[in-house]
Amino acid sequence: MAKKAASGGGIRIVPLGDKVVLKRQSASETTAGGIVLPDAAQDKPQKGEVVAVGDGHVRHDGTRVPLTVKEGDRVIFSSYAGDEIKIGDEEYLLMRESDILATY
């Protein structure tokens, strides 16, 4: 079982295996020039913060390899990676660790 779990409204999210739960970074509401963007024109950012991690990969011989990312890491991920889930009022992304491209 994962050491930490995301919680929203008393419900815990515990990712299994090589899965990671992320909280997506909020979209920019203005451009660099100061123009306010409507909701429809805002792109979903490909950045987020790790909220919970699974136990790790299981090799063919049965040994478990822990994940590289940990809770609190800020990451960049693929644009179509993961599944969006909503727990209470909070929205999260559930994805495989292999969909994460980098940490920063």
Short mmCIF file of N, CA, C and O in Angstrom, two decimals:
data_model
loop_
_atom_site.label_atom_id
_atom_site.label_comp_id
_atom_site.label_asym_id
_atom_site.label_seq_id
_atom_site.Cartn_x
_atom_site.Cartn_y
_atom_site.Cartn_z
N MET A 1 0.82 -1.18 0.00
CA MET A 1 0.00 0.00 0.00
C MET A 1 0.87 1.25 0.00
O MET A 1 1.96 1.24 0.51
N ALA A 2 0.38 2.32 -0.57
CA ALA A 2 1.15 3.56 -0.64
C ALA A 2 1.29 4.17 0.75
O ALA A 2 0.42 4.03 1.60
N LYS A 3 2.40 4.85 0.96
CA LYS A 3 2.66 5.46 2.26
C LYS A 3 1.74 6.64 2.52
O LYS A 3 1.25 6.83 3.61
N LYS A 4 1.49 7.45 1.52
CA LYS A 4 0.63 8.62 1.65
C LYS A 4 -0.48 8.51 0.62
O LYS A 4 -0.31 7.94 -0.44
N ALA A 5 -1.61 9.09 0.92
CA ALA A 5 -2.73 9.04 0.01
C ALA A 5 -3.34 10.42 -0.12
O ALA A 5 -3.35 11.19 0.82
N ALA A 6 -3.83 10.72 -1.31
CA ALA A 6 -4.53 11.99 -1.52
C ALA A 6 -5.87 11.91 -0.83
O ALA A 6 -6.50 10.86 -0.80
N SER A 7 -6.29 13.00 -0.25
CA SER A 7 -7.59 13.00 0.40
C SER A 7 -8.37 14.22 0.00
O SER A 7 -7.83 15.30 -0.18
N GLY A 8 -9.63 14.04 -0.17
CA GLY A 8 -10.52 15.14 -0.49
C GLY A 8 -11.88 14.82 0.09
O GLY A 8 -12.52 13.88 -0.32
N GLY A 9 -12.30 15.57 1.07
CA GLY A 9 -13.60 15.33 1.68
C GLY A 9 -13.68 14.02 2.44
O GLY A 9 -14.73 13.41 2.47
N GLY A 10 -12.59 13.57 3.02
CA GLY A 10 -12.61 12.34 3.80
C GLY A 10 -12.38 11.08 2.98
O GLY A 10 -12.32 10.00 3.52
N ILE A 11 -12.26 11.19 1.67
CA ILE A 11 -12.03 10.04 0.80
C ILE A 11 -10.55 9.99 0.46
O ILE A 11 -9.95 11.00 0.12
N ARG A 12 -9.95 8.80 0.58
CA ARG A 12 -8.52 8.65 0.29
C ARG A 12 -8.33 8.01 -1.08
O ARG A 12 -9.06 7.12 -1.45
N ILE A 13 -7.30 8.47 -1.79
CA ILE A 13 -6.92 7.86 -3.06
C ILE A 13 -5.58 7.16 -2.82
O ILE A 13 -4.61 7.80 -2.45
N VAL A 14 -5.56 5.85 -3.00
CA VAL A 14 -4.33 5.09 -2.83
C VAL A 14 -4.02 4.43 -4.17
O VAL A 14 -4.65 3.45 -4.55
N PRO A 15 -3.06 5.00 -4.94
CA PRO A 15 -2.74 4.41 -6.23
C PRO A 15 -2.05 3.05 -6.06
O PRO A 15 -1.32 2.84 -5.10
N LEU A 16 -2.29 2.16 -7.00
CA LEU A 16 -1.72 0.81 -6.95
C LEU A 16 -0.57 0.69 -7.94
O LEU A 16 -0.57 1.33 -8.99
N GLY A 17 0.39 -0.15 -7.61
CA GLY A 17 1.49 -0.46 -8.53
C GLY A 17 2.30 0.76 -8.92
O GLY A 17 2.78 1.51 -8.08
N ASP A 18 2.42 0.98 -10.24
CA ASP A 18 3.25 2.08 -10.74
C ASP A 18 2.43 3.34 -11.04
O ASP A 18 2.84 4.19 -11.81
N LYS A 19 1.28 3.48 -10.41
CA LYS A 19 0.42 4.63 -10.64
C LYS A 19 0.79 5.79 -9.71
O LYS A 19 1.31 5.60 -8.62
N VAL A 20 0.50 7.01 -10.18
CA VAL A 20 0.79 8.25 -9.45
C VAL A 20 -0.45 9.14 -9.51
O VAL A 20 -1.10 9.22 -10.56
N VAL A 21 -0.79 9.79 -8.42
CA VAL A 21 -1.89 10.76 -8.39
C VAL A 21 -1.28 12.15 -8.39
O VAL A 21 -0.41 12.45 -7.58
N LEU A 22 -1.74 13.01 -9.33
CA LEU A 22 -1.23 14.37 -9.46
C LEU A 22 -2.34 15.38 -9.29
O LEU A 22 -3.48 15.12 -9.63
N LYS A 23 -1.97 16.54 -8.80
CA LYS A 23 -2.86 17.71 -8.79
C LYS A 23 -2.33 18.64 -9.87
O LYS A 23 -1.19 19.10 -9.80
N ARG A 24 -3.13 18.87 -10.92
CA ARG A 24 -2.70 19.69 -12.06
C ARG A 24 -2.54 21.14 -11.63
O ARG A 24 -3.33 21.67 -10.86
N GLN A 25 -1.50 21.79 -12.16
CA GLN A 25 -1.26 23.21 -11.90
C GLN A 25 -2.39 24.02 -12.54
O GLN A 25 -2.90 23.66 -13.60
N SER A 26 -2.81 25.10 -11.92
CA SER A 26 -3.91 25.90 -12.46
C SER A 26 -3.48 26.61 -13.75
O SER A 26 -2.33 26.97 -13.93
N ALA A 27 -4.45 26.79 -14.62
CA ALA A 27 -4.19 27.41 -15.93
C ALA A 27 -3.98 28.91 -15.78
O ALA A 27 -4.57 29.55 -14.92
N SER A 28 -3.15 29.45 -16.64
CA SER A 28 -2.90 30.89 -16.65
C SER A 28 -4.12 31.61 -17.18
O SER A 28 -4.66 31.25 -18.23
N GLU A 29 -4.57 32.65 -16.47
CA GLU A 29 -5.77 33.37 -16.87
C GLU A 29 -5.47 34.60 -17.72
O GLU A 29 -6.37 35.18 -18.29
N THR A 30 -4.19 34.98 -17.80
CA THR A 30 -3.81 36.13 -18.61
C THR A 30 -2.58 35.77 -19.44
O THR A 30 -1.80 34.90 -19.09
N THR A 31 -2.41 36.48 -20.55
CA THR A 31 -1.23 36.29 -21.38
C THR A 31 -0.10 37.13 -20.82
O THR A 31 -0.29 37.93 -19.90
N ALA A 32 1.09 36.99 -21.39
CA ALA A 32 2.24 37.78 -20.96
C ALA A 32 2.00 39.26 -21.18
O ALA A 32 2.52 40.11 -20.45
N GLY A 33 1.18 39.61 -22.17
CA GLY A 33 0.87 41.00 -22.45
C GLY A 33 -0.26 41.57 -21.61
O GLY A 33 -0.61 42.73 -21.73
N GLY A 34 -0.89 40.73 -20.77
CA GLY A 34 -1.94 41.20 -19.88
C GLY A 34 -3.34 40.98 -20.38
O GLY A 34 -4.30 41.45 -19.77
N ILE A 35 -3.51 40.28 -21.49
CA ILE A 35 -4.85 40.02 -22.02
C ILE A 35 -5.49 38.90 -21.21
O ILE A 35 -4.90 37.84 -21.01
N VAL A 36 -6.71 39.11 -20.76
CA VAL A 36 -7.43 38.11 -19.96
C VAL A 36 -8.02 37.08 -20.91
O VAL A 36 -8.70 37.41 -21.88
N LEU A 37 -7.75 35.80 -20.61
CA LEU A 37 -8.23 34.70 -21.45
C LEU A 37 -9.52 34.13 -20.87
O LEU A 37 -9.61 33.87 -19.67
N PRO A 38 -10.54 33.87 -21.71
CA PRO A 38 -11.73 33.18 -21.21
C PRO A 38 -11.41 31.71 -20.93
O PRO A 38 -10.40 31.19 -21.40
N ASP A 39 -12.26 31.05 -20.17
CA ASP A 39 -12.03 29.65 -19.80
C ASP A 39 -11.83 28.75 -21.01
O ASP A 39 -11.01 27.84 -20.99
N ALA A 40 -12.57 28.99 -22.09
CA ALA A 40 -12.48 28.13 -23.28
C ALA A 40 -11.13 28.26 -23.98
O ALA A 40 -10.69 27.34 -24.66
N ALA A 41 -10.45 29.39 -23.82
CA ALA A 41 -9.18 29.61 -24.51
C ALA A 41 -7.97 29.18 -23.69
O ALA A 41 -6.85 29.18 -24.19
N GLN A 42 -8.18 28.81 -22.44
CA GLN A 42 -7.06 28.43 -21.58
C GLN A 42 -6.65 26.99 -21.84
O GLN A 42 -7.49 26.10 -21.88
N ASP A 43 -5.36 26.78 -22.04
CA ASP A 43 -4.83 25.43 -22.22
C ASP A 43 -4.63 24.79 -20.85
O ASP A 43 -4.24 25.46 -19.90
N LYS A 44 -4.86 23.48 -20.79
CA LYS A 44 -4.58 22.77 -19.54
C LYS A 44 -3.07 22.60 -19.42
O LYS A 44 -2.43 22.10 -20.33
N PRO A 45 -2.51 23.04 -18.31
CA PRO A 45 -1.06 22.92 -18.16
C PRO A 45 -0.61 21.46 -18.07
O PRO A 45 -1.36 20.60 -17.61
N GLN A 46 0.61 21.21 -18.53
CA GLN A 46 1.19 19.87 -18.46
C GLN A 46 2.12 19.77 -17.27
O GLN A 46 3.07 19.01 -17.27
N LYS A 47 1.83 20.53 -16.23
CA LYS A 47 2.62 20.53 -15.01
C LYS A 47 1.70 20.22 -13.84
O LYS A 47 0.51 20.53 -13.88
N GLY A 48 2.28 19.64 -12.80
CA GLY A 48 1.50 19.35 -11.62
C GLY A 48 2.37 18.93 -10.46
O GLY A 48 3.59 18.86 -10.57
N GLU A 49 1.71 18.65 -9.34
CA GLU A 49 2.40 18.22 -8.12
C GLU A 49 1.92 16.82 -7.74
O GLU A 49 0.72 16.54 -7.78
N VAL A 50 2.87 15.96 -7.38
CA VAL A 50 2.55 14.59 -7.00
C VAL A 50 1.88 14.61 -5.62
O VAL A 50 2.40 15.19 -4.67
N VAL A 51 0.71 13.99 -5.54
CA VAL A 51 -0.06 13.94 -4.30
C VAL A 51 0.12 12.59 -3.61
O VAL A 51 0.23 12.54 -2.39
N ALA A 52 0.16 11.51 -4.38
CA ALA A 52 0.32 10.17 -3.81
C ALA A 52 0.99 9.27 -4.85
O ALA A 52 0.82 9.48 -6.05
N VAL A 53 1.75 8.28 -4.39
CA VAL A 53 2.42 7.33 -5.29
C VAL A 53 2.10 5.90 -4.88
O VAL A 53 1.83 5.63 -3.71
N GLY A 54 2.16 5.00 -5.86
CA GLY A 54 1.94 3.59 -5.60
C GLY A 54 3.19 2.92 -5.05
O GLY A 54 4.21 3.56 -4.80
N ASP A 55 3.10 1.60 -4.89
CA ASP A 55 4.21 0.82 -4.32
C ASP A 55 5.38 0.67 -5.27
O ASP A 55 6.51 0.50 -4.84
N GLY A 56 5.13 0.64 -6.58
CA GLY A 56 6.22 0.50 -7.54
C GLY A 56 5.94 -0.57 -8.57
O GLY A 56 4.92 -1.25 -8.54
N HIS A 57 6.89 -0.74 -9.48
CA HIS A 57 6.80 -1.73 -10.55
C HIS A 57 7.09 -3.12 -9.97
O HIS A 57 7.92 -3.27 -9.09
N VAL A 58 6.45 -4.14 -10.54
CA VAL A 58 6.75 -5.52 -10.17
C VAL A 58 7.46 -6.17 -11.36
O VAL A 58 6.94 -6.19 -12.47
N ARG A 59 8.66 -6.65 -11.11
CA ARG A 59 9.43 -7.32 -12.17
C ARG A 59 8.89 -8.72 -12.40
O ARG A 59 8.07 -9.24 -11.65
N HIS A 60 9.41 -9.36 -13.46
CA HIS A 60 8.97 -10.72 -13.79
C HIS A 60 9.31 -11.72 -12.70
O HIS A 60 8.61 -12.71 -12.52
N ASP A 61 10.40 -11.47 -11.95
CA ASP A 61 10.78 -12.41 -10.89
C ASP A 61 10.06 -12.12 -9.57
O ASP A 61 10.31 -12.77 -8.57
N GLY A 62 9.15 -11.13 -9.56
CA GLY A 62 8.34 -10.85 -8.37
C GLY A 62 8.89 -9.77 -7.46
O GLY A 62 8.24 -9.39 -6.49
N THR A 63 10.08 -9.27 -7.73
CA THR A 63 10.62 -8.20 -6.89
C THR A 63 9.98 -6.87 -7.27
O THR A 63 9.57 -6.66 -8.40
N ARG A 64 9.88 -5.99 -6.30
CA ARG A 64 9.25 -4.69 -6.51
C ARG A 64 10.31 -3.60 -6.61
O ARG A 64 11.20 -3.51 -5.78
N VAL A 65 10.20 -2.75 -7.62
CA VAL A 65 11.11 -1.63 -7.84
C VAL A 65 10.35 -0.35 -7.45
O VAL A 65 9.32 -0.05 -8.04
N PRO A 66 10.83 0.41 -6.46
CA PRO A 66 10.11 1.62 -6.04
C PRO A 66 10.10 2.68 -7.14
O PRO A 66 10.96 2.70 -8.00
N LEU A 67 9.11 3.57 -7.07
CA LEU A 67 8.98 4.63 -8.06
C LEU A 67 10.03 5.71 -7.83
O LEU A 67 10.52 5.90 -6.72
N THR A 68 10.36 6.43 -8.89
CA THR A 68 11.35 7.48 -8.85
C THR A 68 10.80 8.75 -8.21
O THR A 68 11.49 9.42 -7.45
N VAL A 69 9.55 9.09 -8.52
CA VAL A 69 8.95 10.30 -7.97
C VAL A 69 8.41 10.04 -6.57
O VAL A 69 8.14 8.90 -6.20
N LYS A 70 8.28 11.11 -5.80
CA LYS A 70 7.73 10.99 -4.44
C LYS A 70 6.73 12.11 -4.22
O LYS A 70 6.64 13.06 -5.01
N GLU A 71 5.98 12.01 -3.17
CA GLU A 71 4.98 13.01 -2.85
C GLU A 71 5.62 14.39 -2.71
O GLU A 71 6.68 14.53 -2.11
N GLY A 72 4.98 15.39 -3.30
CA GLY A 72 5.49 16.76 -3.23
C GLY A 72 6.34 17.17 -4.43
O GLY A 72 6.59 18.35 -4.62
N ASP A 73 6.77 16.21 -5.26
CA ASP A 73 7.56 16.54 -6.45
C ASP A 73 6.70 17.30 -7.45
O ASP A 73 5.51 17.00 -7.63
N ARG A 74 7.29 18.30 -8.09
CA ARG A 74 6.62 19.00 -9.19
C ARG A 74 7.10 18.36 -10.48
O ARG A 74 8.30 18.19 -10.67
N VAL A 75 6.16 18.00 -11.35
CA VAL A 75 6.49 17.22 -12.54
C VAL A 75 5.88 17.83 -13.80
O VAL A 75 4.94 18.61 -13.75
N ILE A 76 6.46 17.43 -14.94
CA ILE A 76 5.95 17.74 -16.26
C ILE A 76 5.54 16.40 -16.88
O ILE A 76 6.29 15.43 -16.81
N PHE A 77 4.35 16.35 -17.48
CA PHE A 77 3.85 15.08 -18.01
C PHE A 77 3.33 15.26 -19.43
O PHE A 77 3.15 16.39 -19.90
N SER A 78 3.09 14.16 -20.11
CA SER A 78 2.58 14.17 -21.48
C SER A 78 1.20 14.82 -21.52
O SER A 78 0.43 14.74 -20.57
N SER A 79 0.88 15.45 -22.65
CA SER A 79 -0.36 16.21 -22.75
C SER A 79 -1.62 15.35 -22.62
O SER A 79 -2.61 15.80 -22.07
N TYR A 80 -1.61 14.14 -23.13
CA TYR A 80 -2.79 13.28 -23.05
C TYR A 80 -2.62 12.16 -22.05
O TYR A 80 -3.27 11.13 -22.13
N ALA A 81 -1.74 12.35 -21.08
CA ALA A 81 -1.44 11.30 -20.11
C ALA A 81 -2.50 11.26 -19.01
O ALA A 81 -3.06 12.28 -18.62
N GLY A 82 -2.75 10.08 -18.53
CA GLY A 82 -3.56 9.89 -17.34
C GLY A 82 -5.05 10.03 -17.54
O GLY A 82 -5.55 10.37 -18.60
N ASP A 83 -5.75 9.74 -16.45
CA ASP A 83 -7.20 9.84 -16.41
C ASP A 83 -7.58 10.89 -15.39
O ASP A 83 -7.08 10.89 -14.26
N GLU A 84 -8.48 11.78 -15.77
CA GLU A 84 -8.95 12.80 -14.84
C GLU A 84 -10.00 12.20 -13.94
O GLU A 84 -10.94 11.55 -14.40
N ILE A 85 -9.83 12.40 -12.63
CA ILE A 85 -10.80 11.91 -11.66
C ILE A 85 -11.18 13.05 -10.75
O ILE A 85 -10.40 13.97 -10.52
N LYS A 86 -12.40 13.02 -10.25
CA LYS A 86 -12.88 14.06 -9.36
C LYS A 86 -13.29 13.42 -8.04
O LYS A 86 -14.10 12.50 -8.01
N ILE A 87 -12.70 13.90 -6.97
CA ILE A 87 -13.01 13.42 -5.62
C ILE A 87 -13.51 14.63 -4.84
O ILE A 87 -12.74 15.56 -4.58
N GLY A 88 -14.78 14.65 -4.50
CA GLY A 88 -15.36 15.81 -3.84
C GLY A 88 -15.31 16.99 -4.79
O GLY A 88 -15.78 16.92 -5.92
N ASP A 89 -14.73 18.09 -4.36
CA ASP A 89 -14.59 19.28 -5.20
C ASP A 89 -13.25 19.34 -5.91
O ASP A 89 -13.01 20.23 -6.70
N GLU A 90 -12.35 18.42 -5.60
CA GLU A 90 -10.98 18.42 -6.15
C GLU A 90 -10.88 17.54 -7.39
O GLU A 90 -11.49 16.48 -7.46
N GLU A 91 -10.08 18.01 -8.35
CA GLU A 91 -9.80 17.21 -9.55
C GLU A 91 -8.35 16.75 -9.52
O GLU A 91 -7.45 17.53 -9.19
N TYR A 92 -8.13 15.49 -9.86
CA TYR A 92 -6.80 14.89 -9.85
C TYR A 92 -6.56 14.19 -11.17
O TYR A 92 -7.48 13.92 -11.93
N LEU A 93 -5.30 13.85 -11.43
CA LEU A 93 -4.91 13.03 -12.57
C LEU A 93 -4.31 11.74 -12.02
O LEU A 93 -3.46 11.78 -11.13
N LEU A 94 -4.73 10.62 -12.55
CA LEU A 94 -4.18 9.31 -12.19
C LEU A 94 -3.46 8.79 -13.41
O LEU A 94 -4.07 8.61 -14.47
N MET A 95 -2.14 8.58 -13.30
CA MET A 95 -1.35 8.15 -14.46
C MET A 95 -0.23 7.21 -14.05
O MET A 95 0.09 7.10 -12.87
N ARG A 96 0.36 6.56 -15.03
CA ARG A 96 1.53 5.73 -14.80
C ARG A 96 2.75 6.62 -14.64
O ARG A 96 2.80 7.72 -15.18
N GLU A 97 3.73 6.15 -13.91
CA GLU A 97 4.96 6.90 -13.73
C GLU A 97 5.66 7.12 -15.07
O GLU A 97 6.30 8.15 -15.29
N SER A 98 5.50 6.20 -16.00
CA SER A 98 6.18 6.32 -17.30
C SER A 98 5.62 7.49 -18.13
O SER A 98 6.27 7.93 -19.08
N ASP A 99 4.44 8.02 -17.78
CA ASP A 99 3.87 9.18 -18.47
C ASP A 99 4.49 10.49 -17.99
O ASP A 99 4.28 11.53 -18.59
N ILE A 100 5.23 10.44 -16.90
CA ILE A 100 5.90 11.64 -16.36
C ILE A 100 7.20 11.81 -17.13
O ILE A 100 8.01 10.90 -17.22
N LEU A 101 7.41 13.03 -17.65
CA LEU A 101 8.59 13.30 -18.47
C LEU A 101 9.76 13.83 -17.67
O LEU A 101 10.92 13.52 -17.97
N ALA A 102 9.50 14.67 -16.66
CA ALA A 102 10.59 15.30 -15.91
C ALA A 102 10.07 15.85 -14.58
O ALA A 102 8.86 16.04 -14.41
N THR A 103 11.00 16.12 -13.68
CA THR A 103 10.69 16.84 -12.44
C THR A 103 11.38 18.19 -12.50
O THR A 103 12.36 18.36 -13.21
N TYR A 104 10.86 19.15 -11.75
CA TYR A 104 11.52 20.46 -11.70
C TYR A 104 11.36 21.07 -10.33
O TYR A 104 10.61 20.64 -9.51
#
